[in-house]
Short mmCIF file of C-alpha atoms and ligand atoms in Angstrom, two decimals:
data_model
loop_
_atom_site.label_atom_id
_atom_site.label_comp_id
_atom_site.label_asym_id
_atom_site.label_seq_id
_atom_site.Cartn_x
_atom_site.Cartn_y
_atom_site.Cartn_z
CA MET A 281 67.98 122.02 104.07
CA PRO A 282 65.33 119.23 104.19
CA ARG A 283 66.65 115.77 103.48
CA PRO A 284 65.48 114.55 100.02
CA SER A 285 62.92 111.81 100.32
CA TYR A 286 63.70 108.60 98.54
CA THR A 287 62.94 104.92 98.90
CA HIS A 288 65.64 102.73 100.44
CA LEU A 289 66.22 99.84 98.09
CA GLY A 290 65.78 97.27 100.85
CA GLY A 291 62.11 98.33 100.82
CA LEU A 292 61.58 97.28 97.18
CA ARG A 293 60.22 93.77 96.94
CA ASP A 294 61.60 92.57 93.64
CA VAL A 295 63.32 93.62 90.46
CA GLU A 296 59.99 94.60 88.91
CA SER A 297 59.41 97.11 91.75
CA PHE A 298 62.96 98.40 91.28
CA ARG A 299 62.41 98.94 87.55
CA ARG A 300 59.14 100.72 88.29
CA TYR A 301 60.87 102.93 90.85
CA LEU A 302 63.53 103.90 88.29
CA THR A 303 60.82 104.87 85.80
CA GLU A 304 58.85 106.88 88.38
CA GLN A 305 61.97 108.76 89.50
CA ARG A 306 63.15 109.22 85.89
CA ILE A 307 66.51 107.70 86.75
CA GLU A 308 68.14 106.17 83.71
CA ILE A 309 69.73 102.85 84.73
CA PRO A 310 69.37 99.83 82.44
CA CYS A 311 68.14 96.75 84.28
CA ASP A 312 67.40 93.18 83.16
CA ASP A 313 64.31 91.44 84.44
CA LYS A 314 65.99 88.11 85.09
CA LEU A 315 69.38 86.73 85.89
CA ILE A 316 71.29 84.68 83.36
CA SER A 317 73.66 81.93 84.41
CA GLY A 318 76.36 79.97 82.59
CA GLU A 319 78.12 80.87 79.36
CA ALA A 320 75.21 82.99 78.13
CA SER A 321 75.70 85.48 80.97
CA PRO A 322 77.04 88.83 79.77
CA LEU A 323 79.18 88.77 82.94
CA ALA A 324 80.89 85.56 81.83
CA GLN A 325 82.18 86.94 78.51
CA SER A 326 85.92 87.38 78.11
CA ILE A 327 87.52 90.56 76.78
CA HIS A 328 90.95 91.54 75.43
CA ALA A 329 92.95 94.47 76.78
CA GLY A 330 95.83 94.76 74.30
CA SER A 331 97.59 91.39 74.43
CA ASN A 332 95.96 90.48 77.76
CA LYS A 333 92.81 88.38 77.86
CA VAL A 334 90.48 88.86 80.82
CA GLY A 335 88.23 85.86 81.48
CA ASN A 336 85.06 87.66 82.57
CA ARG A 337 83.59 91.13 83.13
CA ILE A 338 83.87 91.21 86.92
CA VAL A 339 86.45 93.55 88.42
CA ALA A 340 87.64 93.65 92.02
CA GLN A 341 88.09 97.35 92.68
CA PRO A 342 91.04 98.50 94.80
CA MET A 343 90.19 98.87 98.48
CA GLU A 344 92.63 99.72 101.21
CA GLY A 345 92.30 98.01 104.57
CA TRP A 346 94.41 100.22 106.89
CA ASP A 347 95.93 97.03 108.23
CA GLY A 348 99.53 96.79 107.02
CA THR A 349 102.59 96.80 109.29
CA PRO A 350 104.24 100.13 110.21
CA ASP A 351 106.90 99.45 107.57
CA GLY A 352 104.28 98.82 104.86
CA ARG A 353 103.99 95.04 104.63
CA PRO A 354 100.73 93.03 104.64
CA THR A 355 99.34 91.40 107.79
CA GLU A 356 97.00 88.42 108.17
CA PHE A 357 94.06 90.85 107.67
CA THR A 358 95.48 91.91 104.33
CA PHE A 359 96.03 88.31 103.26
CA ARG A 360 92.46 87.46 104.22
CA ARG A 361 91.08 90.36 102.17
CA TRP A 362 93.08 89.43 99.08
CA GLU A 363 91.99 85.81 99.48
CA ARG A 364 88.39 86.99 99.36
CA PHE A 365 89.13 89.16 96.30
CA GLY A 366 90.49 86.02 94.60
CA ALA A 367 87.49 83.92 95.64
CA SER A 368 85.12 86.50 94.16
CA GLY A 369 85.73 84.98 90.73
CA ALA A 370 86.65 88.41 89.29
CA LYS A 371 89.09 87.89 86.43
CA LEU A 372 90.38 91.46 86.63
CA ILE A 373 91.92 92.43 89.96
CA TRP A 374 92.42 96.18 89.89
CA GLY A 375 95.32 96.57 92.20
CA GLY A 376 93.83 95.00 95.30
CA GLU A 377 94.41 98.26 97.10
CA ALA A 378 96.33 101.50 96.86
CA VAL A 379 99.98 100.84 97.66
CA ALA A 380 102.14 103.89 98.43
CA VAL A 381 105.32 104.41 96.43
CA ARG A 382 107.05 105.93 99.49
CA HIS A 383 106.49 106.31 103.21
CA ASP A 384 105.57 110.01 103.28
CA GLY A 385 102.91 109.42 100.61
CA ARG A 386 100.93 106.92 102.70
CA ALA A 387 97.27 107.79 103.34
CA ASN A 388 97.53 106.17 106.76
CA PRO A 389 100.28 104.61 108.87
CA ASN A 390 99.05 101.13 107.94
CA GLN A 391 98.97 101.52 104.17
CA LEU A 392 101.12 99.10 102.19
CA VAL A 393 104.33 100.49 100.70
CA MET A 394 105.91 99.18 97.51
CA ASN A 395 109.68 98.80 97.66
CA GLN A 396 112.39 96.14 97.73
CA HIS A 397 111.74 95.18 101.34
CA SER A 398 108.02 94.55 100.77
CA GLN A 399 108.42 92.85 97.36
CA ALA A 400 108.39 89.24 98.61
CA ASP A 401 105.35 89.85 100.85
CA LEU A 402 103.40 91.54 98.06
CA GLY A 403 104.31 88.64 95.79
CA ARG A 404 102.88 86.25 98.41
CA LEU A 405 99.75 88.38 98.63
CA ARG A 406 99.30 87.89 94.90
CA GLU A 407 99.90 84.14 95.18
CA THR A 408 97.33 83.87 97.97
CA LEU A 409 94.79 85.59 95.75
CA VAL A 410 95.56 83.27 92.82
CA ALA A 411 95.24 80.15 95.00
CA ALA A 412 91.86 81.30 96.34
CA HIS A 413 90.72 82.13 92.82
CA LYS A 414 91.65 78.64 91.58
CA ARG A 415 89.77 77.04 94.47
CA ALA A 416 86.67 79.10 93.64
CA VAL A 417 86.55 78.75 89.85
CA GLY A 418 88.86 75.85 89.11
CA SER A 419 91.51 77.70 87.10
CA ASP A 420 93.53 80.88 87.01
CA ALA A 421 93.34 81.13 83.21
CA ASP A 422 92.80 84.69 81.95
CA LEU A 423 93.18 86.19 85.40
CA LEU A 424 94.81 89.62 85.22
CA ILE A 425 96.22 91.10 88.42
CA GLY A 426 97.46 94.63 88.89
CA LEU A 427 98.75 96.78 91.70
CA GLN A 428 97.50 100.30 92.29
CA LEU A 429 100.40 102.69 92.91
CA THR A 430 99.72 105.89 94.79
CA HIS A 431 101.02 108.93 96.56
CA SER A 432 98.40 110.45 98.86
CA GLY A 433 99.44 114.05 98.33
CA ARG A 434 97.09 116.38 100.21
CA TYR A 435 95.68 113.42 102.17
CA SER A 436 99.00 111.97 103.41
CA ARG A 437 98.99 110.73 107.01
CA PRO A 438 102.05 108.50 107.09
CA ASN A 439 102.86 108.53 110.80
CA ALA A 440 99.63 108.76 112.80
CA HIS A 441 96.03 108.33 111.70
CA ASP A 442 95.05 111.58 113.41
CA ARG A 443 97.98 113.67 112.13
CA GLN A 444 97.78 114.97 108.59
CA GLU A 445 101.06 115.71 106.80
CA PRO A 446 99.79 117.09 103.49
CA LYS A 447 101.93 117.32 100.39
CA ILE A 448 100.14 119.85 98.26
CA LEU A 449 100.63 120.94 94.67
CA TYR A 450 98.82 124.26 94.99
CA HIS A 451 96.73 126.19 97.48
CA HIS A 452 93.04 125.29 97.21
CA PRO A 453 90.71 127.97 98.57
CA ILE A 454 88.21 125.47 100.05
CA LEU A 455 90.28 122.37 100.83
CA ASP A 456 93.10 124.36 102.47
CA ARG A 457 90.56 125.85 104.87
CA ARG A 458 89.01 122.47 105.60
CA LEU A 459 92.41 120.92 106.30
CA ASN A 460 93.73 123.97 108.24
CA ILE A 461 96.54 124.47 105.77
CA PRO A 462 98.00 127.97 106.27
CA ALA A 463 98.64 130.32 103.35
CA ASP A 464 102.42 129.99 103.71
CA TYR A 465 102.42 126.15 103.76
CA PRO A 466 104.99 125.00 101.17
CA VAL A 467 103.87 123.41 97.92
CA LEU A 468 105.88 120.47 96.54
CA THR A 469 108.64 121.78 94.27
CA ASP A 470 109.16 120.50 90.73
CA GLN A 471 112.33 118.79 91.97
CA GLU A 472 110.36 117.01 94.73
CA LEU A 473 107.77 115.93 92.17
CA ARG A 474 110.55 114.50 90.00
CA GLU A 475 111.73 112.43 92.99
CA ILE A 476 108.18 111.11 93.48
CA LEU A 477 108.00 110.35 89.76
CA ASP A 478 111.14 108.28 90.14
CA ASP A 479 109.57 106.43 93.08
CA PHE A 480 106.55 105.51 90.91
CA HIS A 481 108.94 104.14 88.33
CA LYS A 482 110.91 102.10 90.91
CA ALA A 483 107.71 100.80 92.51
CA ALA A 484 106.47 99.63 89.10
CA MET A 485 109.68 97.68 88.58
CA VAL A 486 109.27 96.00 91.95
CA ALA A 487 105.62 95.16 91.12
CA ALA A 488 106.77 93.52 87.87
CA GLN A 489 109.37 91.46 89.78
CA ALA A 490 106.68 90.43 92.29
CA GLY A 491 104.68 88.96 89.39
CA PHE A 492 101.96 91.58 88.83
CA ASP A 493 100.62 91.91 85.27
CA PHE A 494 100.02 95.66 85.41
CA VAL A 495 100.31 98.75 87.55
CA ASP A 496 97.70 101.47 87.90
CA ILE A 497 99.11 104.99 88.09
CA LYS A 498 96.36 106.27 90.37
CA HIS A 499 94.76 109.59 89.34
CA CYS A 500 91.62 109.69 91.44
CA HIS A 501 89.93 110.67 94.72
CA GLY A 502 91.88 113.82 95.62
CA TYR A 503 95.28 112.14 95.95
CA LEU A 504 98.43 113.41 94.27
CA GLY A 505 97.73 112.12 90.75
CA HIS A 506 94.26 113.64 90.79
CA GLU A 507 95.50 116.93 92.24
CA LEU A 508 98.03 117.14 89.40
CA LEU A 509 95.16 117.13 86.89
CA SER A 510 93.58 120.15 88.57
CA ALA A 511 96.81 122.13 89.12
CA HIS A 512 95.63 125.01 86.90
CA THR A 513 97.01 127.61 89.31
CA ARG A 514 100.44 126.00 89.78
CA ASP A 515 103.50 127.53 88.13
CA GLY A 516 106.33 125.55 86.59
CA GLU A 517 106.63 122.29 84.65
CA PHE A 518 103.69 120.51 86.31
CA GLY A 519 101.02 123.19 86.43
CA GLY A 520 98.91 125.42 84.23
CA SER A 521 98.41 123.95 80.75
CA PHE A 522 96.91 120.50 80.14
CA GLU A 523 100.30 119.45 78.81
CA ASN A 524 102.02 120.44 82.05
CA ARG A 525 99.33 118.91 84.28
CA THR A 526 99.76 115.54 82.52
CA ARG A 527 103.57 115.67 82.31
CA PHE A 528 103.93 113.50 85.42
CA LEU A 529 101.78 110.74 83.91
CA ARG A 530 103.54 110.90 80.53
CA GLU A 531 106.97 110.67 82.08
CA VAL A 532 106.05 107.82 84.44
CA VAL A 533 104.48 105.81 81.61
CA THR A 534 107.42 106.39 79.27
CA ALA A 535 109.94 105.39 81.93
CA ILE A 536 108.03 102.19 82.82
CA HIS A 537 107.55 101.19 79.18
CA ALA A 538 111.27 101.67 78.51
CA ALA A 539 112.42 99.65 81.52
CA SER A 540 109.77 96.92 81.54
CA PRO A 541 107.99 96.59 78.18
CA THR A 542 105.95 93.57 79.30
CA LEU A 543 104.40 95.29 82.32
CA SER A 544 101.04 96.77 81.30
CA ILE A 545 99.95 100.15 82.58
CA ALA A 546 96.44 101.11 83.63
CA VAL A 547 94.95 104.32 84.97
CA ARG A 548 92.09 104.85 87.41
CA PHE A 549 90.95 108.45 87.37
CA SER A 550 88.20 110.68 88.71
CA ALA A 551 86.62 111.55 85.37
CA PHE A 552 84.47 114.30 86.85
CA ASP A 553 84.13 116.15 90.10
CA THR A 554 82.06 118.75 91.87
CA ILE A 555 82.96 121.22 94.56
CA PRO A 556 83.49 120.01 98.14
CA PHE A 557 80.32 119.37 100.15
CA CYS A 558 79.75 119.84 103.88
CA LYS A 559 76.90 119.32 106.40
CA ASP A 560 74.32 122.05 106.68
CA SER A 561 73.49 123.30 110.18
CA SER A 562 70.06 121.64 110.40
CA ALA A 563 69.36 118.58 112.50
CA GLU A 564 69.24 116.64 109.23
CA GLN A 565 72.93 117.42 108.55
CA SER A 566 72.23 117.28 104.83
CA GLY A 567 75.05 117.67 102.36
CA VAL A 568 75.34 121.11 100.78
CA PRO A 569 77.99 122.51 98.45
CA GLU A 570 80.57 124.82 99.98
CA SER A 571 80.22 128.42 98.93
CA THR A 572 82.04 129.40 95.75
CA ASP A 573 81.47 133.13 96.21
CA GLY A 574 84.37 134.93 94.56
CA LEU A 575 85.72 131.64 93.13
CA ILE A 576 84.10 131.69 89.68
CA PRO A 577 85.55 130.81 87.20
CA PHE A 578 86.48 127.80 89.35
CA ARG A 579 90.12 126.92 88.69
CA TRP A 580 90.66 124.11 91.23
CA GLY A 581 88.92 121.11 89.69
CA PHE A 582 89.28 118.52 86.92
CA GLY A 583 86.24 117.54 84.87
CA VAL A 584 84.14 120.38 86.27
CA ASN A 585 82.47 123.25 84.50
CA ALA A 586 84.48 126.32 85.59
CA ASP A 587 81.41 128.58 85.30
CA ASN A 588 79.19 126.22 87.30
CA PRO A 589 81.42 123.76 89.16
CA LEU A 590 78.42 121.75 90.34
CA GLU A 591 78.25 120.43 86.77
CA PRO A 592 80.70 118.06 85.08
CA ASP A 593 82.59 119.14 81.97
CA LEU A 594 84.07 116.22 80.08
CA SER A 595 86.24 118.13 77.60
CA GLU A 596 89.50 117.62 79.53
CA PRO A 597 88.69 114.05 80.65
CA ILE A 598 88.21 113.26 76.93
CA LYS A 599 91.61 114.80 76.15
CA PHE A 600 93.04 112.76 79.00
CA LEU A 601 91.66 109.51 77.53
CA SER A 602 93.08 110.45 74.11
CA LEU A 603 96.45 110.92 75.79
CA LEU A 604 96.18 107.53 77.52
CA ARG A 605 95.40 105.92 74.17
CA GLU A 606 98.46 107.59 72.61
CA LEU A 607 100.60 106.36 75.49
CA GLY A 608 99.50 102.77 74.88
CA VAL A 609 97.34 102.50 78.01
CA ARG A 610 94.43 100.14 77.29
CA LEU A 611 92.86 99.63 80.72
CA VAL A 612 90.95 102.53 82.22
CA ASN A 613 88.90 102.63 85.41
CA ILE A 614 86.40 105.46 85.73
CA SER A 615 85.67 106.87 89.16
CA ALA A 616 84.63 110.33 90.34
CA GLY A 617 85.19 112.97 92.99
CA SER A 618 86.72 112.11 96.35
CA PRO A 619 85.67 110.20 99.47
CA TYR A 620 87.06 113.09 101.55
CA TYR A 621 85.19 116.05 100.15
CA ASN A 622 82.20 114.74 98.17
CA PRO A 623 81.57 111.10 99.13
CA HIS A 624 78.01 111.09 97.73
CA ILE A 625 79.54 111.56 94.25
CA GLN A 626 82.22 108.93 94.70
CA ARG A 627 80.49 106.14 96.65
CA PRO A 628 76.69 106.68 96.88
CA ALA A 629 75.36 105.35 100.19
CA SER A 630 72.23 105.13 102.31
CA TYR A 631 74.14 105.98 105.48
CA PRO A 632 76.97 108.53 105.56
CA PRO A 633 80.41 107.85 107.02
CA SER A 634 81.18 109.55 110.38
CA ASP A 635 82.80 112.55 108.70
CA GLY A 636 80.18 112.77 105.93
CA TYR A 637 76.70 114.25 105.58
CA SER A 638 73.24 112.91 104.77
CA ALA A 639 72.79 112.21 101.09
CA PRO A 640 71.77 115.41 99.28
CA GLU A 641 70.09 113.31 96.56
CA ASP A 642 68.69 109.86 96.02
CA PRO A 643 71.91 107.78 96.03
CA LEU A 644 70.58 106.11 92.86
CA ALA A 645 71.08 109.44 91.11
CA GLY A 646 74.76 109.23 92.08
CA VAL A 647 74.99 105.71 90.69
CA ALA A 648 73.26 106.81 87.47
CA ARG A 649 75.61 109.82 87.09
CA GLN A 650 78.73 107.66 87.17
CA MET A 651 77.11 105.20 84.75
CA LYS A 652 76.05 107.89 82.30
CA ILE A 653 79.47 109.49 82.19
CA THR A 654 81.21 106.12 81.88
CA ARG A 655 78.90 105.35 78.96
CA GLU A 656 79.69 108.65 77.23
CA LEU A 657 83.42 108.05 77.60
CA LYS A 658 83.18 104.42 76.49
CA GLN A 659 81.29 105.47 73.35
CA GLN A 660 84.10 107.84 72.42
CA PHE A 661 86.87 105.33 73.15
CA PRO A 662 85.67 101.92 71.94
CA GLU A 663 89.25 100.60 71.79
CA LEU A 664 89.84 101.11 75.53
CA VAL A 665 88.73 98.54 78.08
CA VAL A 666 86.62 100.56 80.48
CA VAL A 667 85.73 99.61 84.06
CA GLY A 668 82.72 101.31 85.64
CA SER A 669 82.48 102.06 89.37
CA ALA A 670 79.99 102.74 92.16
CA TYR A 671 77.52 99.90 91.70
CA SER A 672 77.33 98.70 95.32
CA TYR A 673 74.41 100.95 96.27
CA LEU A 674 72.30 98.88 93.85
CA GLN A 675 72.33 96.08 96.44
CA GLU A 676 70.35 92.98 95.31
CA PHE A 677 69.56 94.65 92.01
CA LEU A 678 73.25 95.02 91.16
CA PRO A 679 73.48 91.79 89.11
CA TYR A 680 70.42 92.74 87.00
CA VAL A 681 71.97 96.12 86.23
CA ALA A 682 75.44 94.64 85.69
CA GLN A 683 74.14 92.26 83.01
CA ALA A 684 72.31 95.09 81.24
CA VAL A 685 75.15 97.64 81.23
CA ILE A 686 77.55 95.12 79.77
CA ARG A 687 75.15 93.85 77.12
CA GLU A 688 74.22 97.39 76.11
CA GLY A 689 77.85 98.58 76.02
CA TRP A 690 77.63 101.22 78.77
CA THR A 691 80.87 99.81 80.16
CA ASP A 692 83.08 96.82 79.41
CA CYS A 693 83.45 95.63 82.97
CA VAL A 694 81.62 96.10 86.25
CA GLY A 695 83.83 97.04 89.19
CA LEU A 696 82.81 95.96 92.67
CA GLY A 697 83.99 97.90 95.71
CA ARG A 698 82.05 97.67 98.98
CA MET A 699 79.96 94.73 97.77
CA LEU A 700 83.13 92.70 97.64
CA LEU A 701 83.82 93.33 101.33
CA ALA A 702 80.31 92.19 102.24
CA TYR A 703 79.52 89.52 99.66
CA PRO A 704 82.53 88.67 97.50
CA SER A 705 80.86 85.93 95.42
CA LEU A 706 77.72 87.89 94.45
CA LEU A 707 78.33 87.90 90.69
CA LEU A 708 79.97 84.47 90.67
CA ASP A 709 76.81 83.11 92.31
CA VAL A 710 74.84 84.58 89.40
CA ILE A 711 77.10 83.04 86.76
CA ASP A 712 77.05 79.69 88.54
CA GLY A 713 73.26 79.80 88.94
CA ARG A 714 73.25 79.79 92.76
CA PRO A 715 70.56 81.69 94.65
CA LEU A 716 71.57 85.13 95.96
CA GLN A 717 72.33 85.37 99.69
CA ARG A 718 70.25 88.43 100.55
CA LYS A 719 71.61 88.57 104.09
CA SER A 720 75.13 89.14 102.76
CA VAL A 721 74.28 92.05 100.47
CA CYS A 722 76.09 95.35 101.25
CA ARG A 723 73.54 97.89 102.53
CA THR A 724 75.97 100.83 102.28
CA PHE A 725 76.18 101.40 106.05
CA SER A 726 79.60 103.06 105.48
CA ASP A 727 81.27 101.37 108.47
CA CYS A 728 84.11 100.34 106.16
CA THR A 729 84.78 104.08 105.68
CA THR A 730 84.00 105.21 109.23
CA ALA A 731 86.32 102.66 110.89
CA PRO A 732 89.53 103.83 109.22
CA ARG A 733 88.66 107.47 109.89
CA ALA A 734 89.07 106.44 113.56
CA GLY A 735 92.28 104.51 112.97
CA LEU A 736 90.59 101.07 112.91
CA PRO A 737 91.08 98.55 110.11
CA SER A 738 88.55 98.77 107.31
CA GLY A 739 86.17 95.88 106.78
CA CYS A 740 82.50 95.07 106.67
CA TYR A 741 81.67 95.30 110.40
CA PRO A 742 77.92 94.73 110.04
CA LEU A 743 78.05 91.66 107.80
CA ASP A 744 81.44 89.96 107.80
CA ALA A 745 81.73 87.75 110.91
CA HIS A 746 85.48 88.32 111.04
CA TYR A 747 84.92 92.02 111.86
CA LYS A 748 81.47 91.75 113.45
CA ASN A 749 82.88 89.72 116.34
CA SER A 750 86.15 91.60 116.75
CA LYS A 751 87.17 93.94 119.58
CA ASP A 752 87.44 96.69 116.97
CA ALA A 753 83.67 96.32 116.43
CA ASP A 754 83.09 97.43 120.04
CA ARG A 755 85.38 100.42 119.57
CA LEU A 756 83.55 101.36 116.39
CA LYS A 757 80.17 101.07 118.13
CA LYS A 758 81.32 103.38 120.95
CA LEU A 759 82.72 105.86 118.47
CA LYS A 760 79.47 105.99 116.50
CA ALA A 761 77.43 106.34 119.69
CA ALA A 762 79.64 109.27 120.82
CA LYS A 763 79.14 110.98 117.45
CA THR A 764 75.37 110.82 117.63
CA LYS A 765 75.24 112.38 121.15
C1 LIG B 1019 87.03 100.95 102.46
C2 LIG B 1019 87.30 101.46 101.08
C3 LIG B 1019 88.60 101.58 100.63
C4 LIG B 1019 88.85 102.06 99.34
N1 LIG B 1019 90.13 102.12 98.90
C5 LIG B 1019 90.39 102.49 97.61
C6 LIG B 1019 91.70 102.43 97.09
O1 LIG B 1019 92.66 102.02 97.75
N2 LIG B 1019 91.87 102.85 95.80
C7 LIG B 1019 90.84 103.28 95.01
O2 LIG B 1019 91.05 103.65 93.86
N3 LIG B 1019 89.58 103.30 95.49
C8 LIG B 1019 89.33 102.90 96.75
N4 LIG B 1019 88.04 102.86 97.20
C9 LIG B 1019 86.92 103.20 96.29
C10 LIG B 1019 86.36 101.92 95.65
O3 LIG B 1019 87.31 101.31 94.82
C11 LIG B 1019 85.09 102.24 94.82
O4 LIG B 1019 85.39 103.14 93.79
C12 LIG B 1019 83.97 102.85 95.65
O5 LIG B 1019 83.79 102.15 96.86
C13 LIG B 1019 82.65 102.87 94.86
O6 LIG B 1019 82.33 101.58 94.42
P1 LIG B 1019 81.26 100.66 95.19
O7 LIG B 1019 79.96 101.37 95.04
O8 LIG B 1019 81.29 99.34 94.49
O9 LIG B 1019 81.70 100.56 96.60
C14 LIG B 1019 87.77 102.41 98.49
C15 LIG B 1019 86.46 102.28 98.96
C16 LIG B 1019 86.21 101.80 100.23
C17 LIG B 1019 84.79 101.64 100.69
S1 LIG B 1020 80.47 98.26 106.07
FE1 LIG B 1020 79.72 96.51 104.87
S2 LIG B 1020 77.56 96.95 104.48
FE2 LIG B 1020 78.54 98.85 105.15
S3 LIG B 1020 79.17 99.88 103.26
FE3 LIG B 1020 80.92 98.75 103.96
S4 LIG B 1020 80.74 96.78 102.92
FE4 LIG B 1020 78.76 97.72 102.77
#
């Protein structure tokens, strides 16, 4: 399949050219024509999430670093990353990174684990972030810090980065094949799920003791929480009906509320999905959807149209948000798809990660899709505080778009992922009226995704001197060279 032609944003001279490009391509993304600093900036406005006040609209999205100790505690790399998250000026820290609730649910052998033995270290991680935040903005007032709790389910690799040890909830006709999961591979039993549920509860209690303001019960990106939402074909208490597929969430939330009423609960979820994509056989290696022959109606997705699973269907995501509202959850973070099976949906990029494929669309279309769906959901749930995702591809135009989406109510807060690894203070520079550092802007090279796929720590190898000059950078270079041969 020929690669779609599109203009790389680095080739657009200024915001006027960017706005013109959006119009020409008929891509609907609101965009201001100038940056606003100081108190008048939409980014500087505070917002209330229940009884919590958040001092501005900037959110540090969770990002794992693959750099914890084998027993799940942070290392100096982790401390450095959290320090940079704090210095970003974001007043809402969404979990820092996914922290596993138990060893066998780690996505990699270096993922952090939340339990009694890591509590003090995770508390120190939080304190490091707060100290850096105070140094950057002068005060930690209205700073809200959460921890993202996870079990990696189908994507568990707790003991070796190159050995998958999946914990699956049902057999998926495409993902099982891709992961070489045989037909007789056991699915987690209801009893095993109840034990995991208990681990989420215990981990939340430890997070509260370590001083975190909230926990996110992660439901995105193909991990266990997300797979629960699509367990249409599973029998028993946790599969089939919407009620059963959300039982895990309801029970975790109820247990946490009962034991720790002051700990807030948040949920990040993949609000829509599409089928898994793979490379086509051409030299272009363009992304194409896997075949769904014989699989329609498609019963293995959440937020997808069962008759045409390339299209989103928001009816269940809307029910899910109604449920969150009923459960007293006020903070919601909207993401999409999975970095494993459809990265162009989840984190639009100019350059694919090593296990990805060339973008099957202008990555701006991917950014616009997440924005549009976030807007639709926000309109239906004005009382929820909604965080939007996937803005980093916008590069130097990100702040212009961020101002516009907040002013026009497309989202309440703008979440920064990759941009934070490359240029943590981008939006703070805007609020403080400092010129943008173009050289630091994330260009979506995807090295922060490629490195961990090879067992190396994640970080911004092209732009962050700490990684650029490391011995891991040489290993990454060799690995990429070998792939292109
Ligand atoms: C290296 C890396 C690690 C990530 N780790 C997590 C994670 O632990 N939890 C999570 O919910 N999302 C994770 N994400 C997804 C980001 O939070 C974000 O949704 C995604 O990168 C798209 O936003 P962006 O365009 O600002 O990068 C990760 C992304 C990257 C690049
Ligand atoms: S490696 Fe750096 S430039 Fe590349 S996507 Fe990650 S943060 Fe952006």
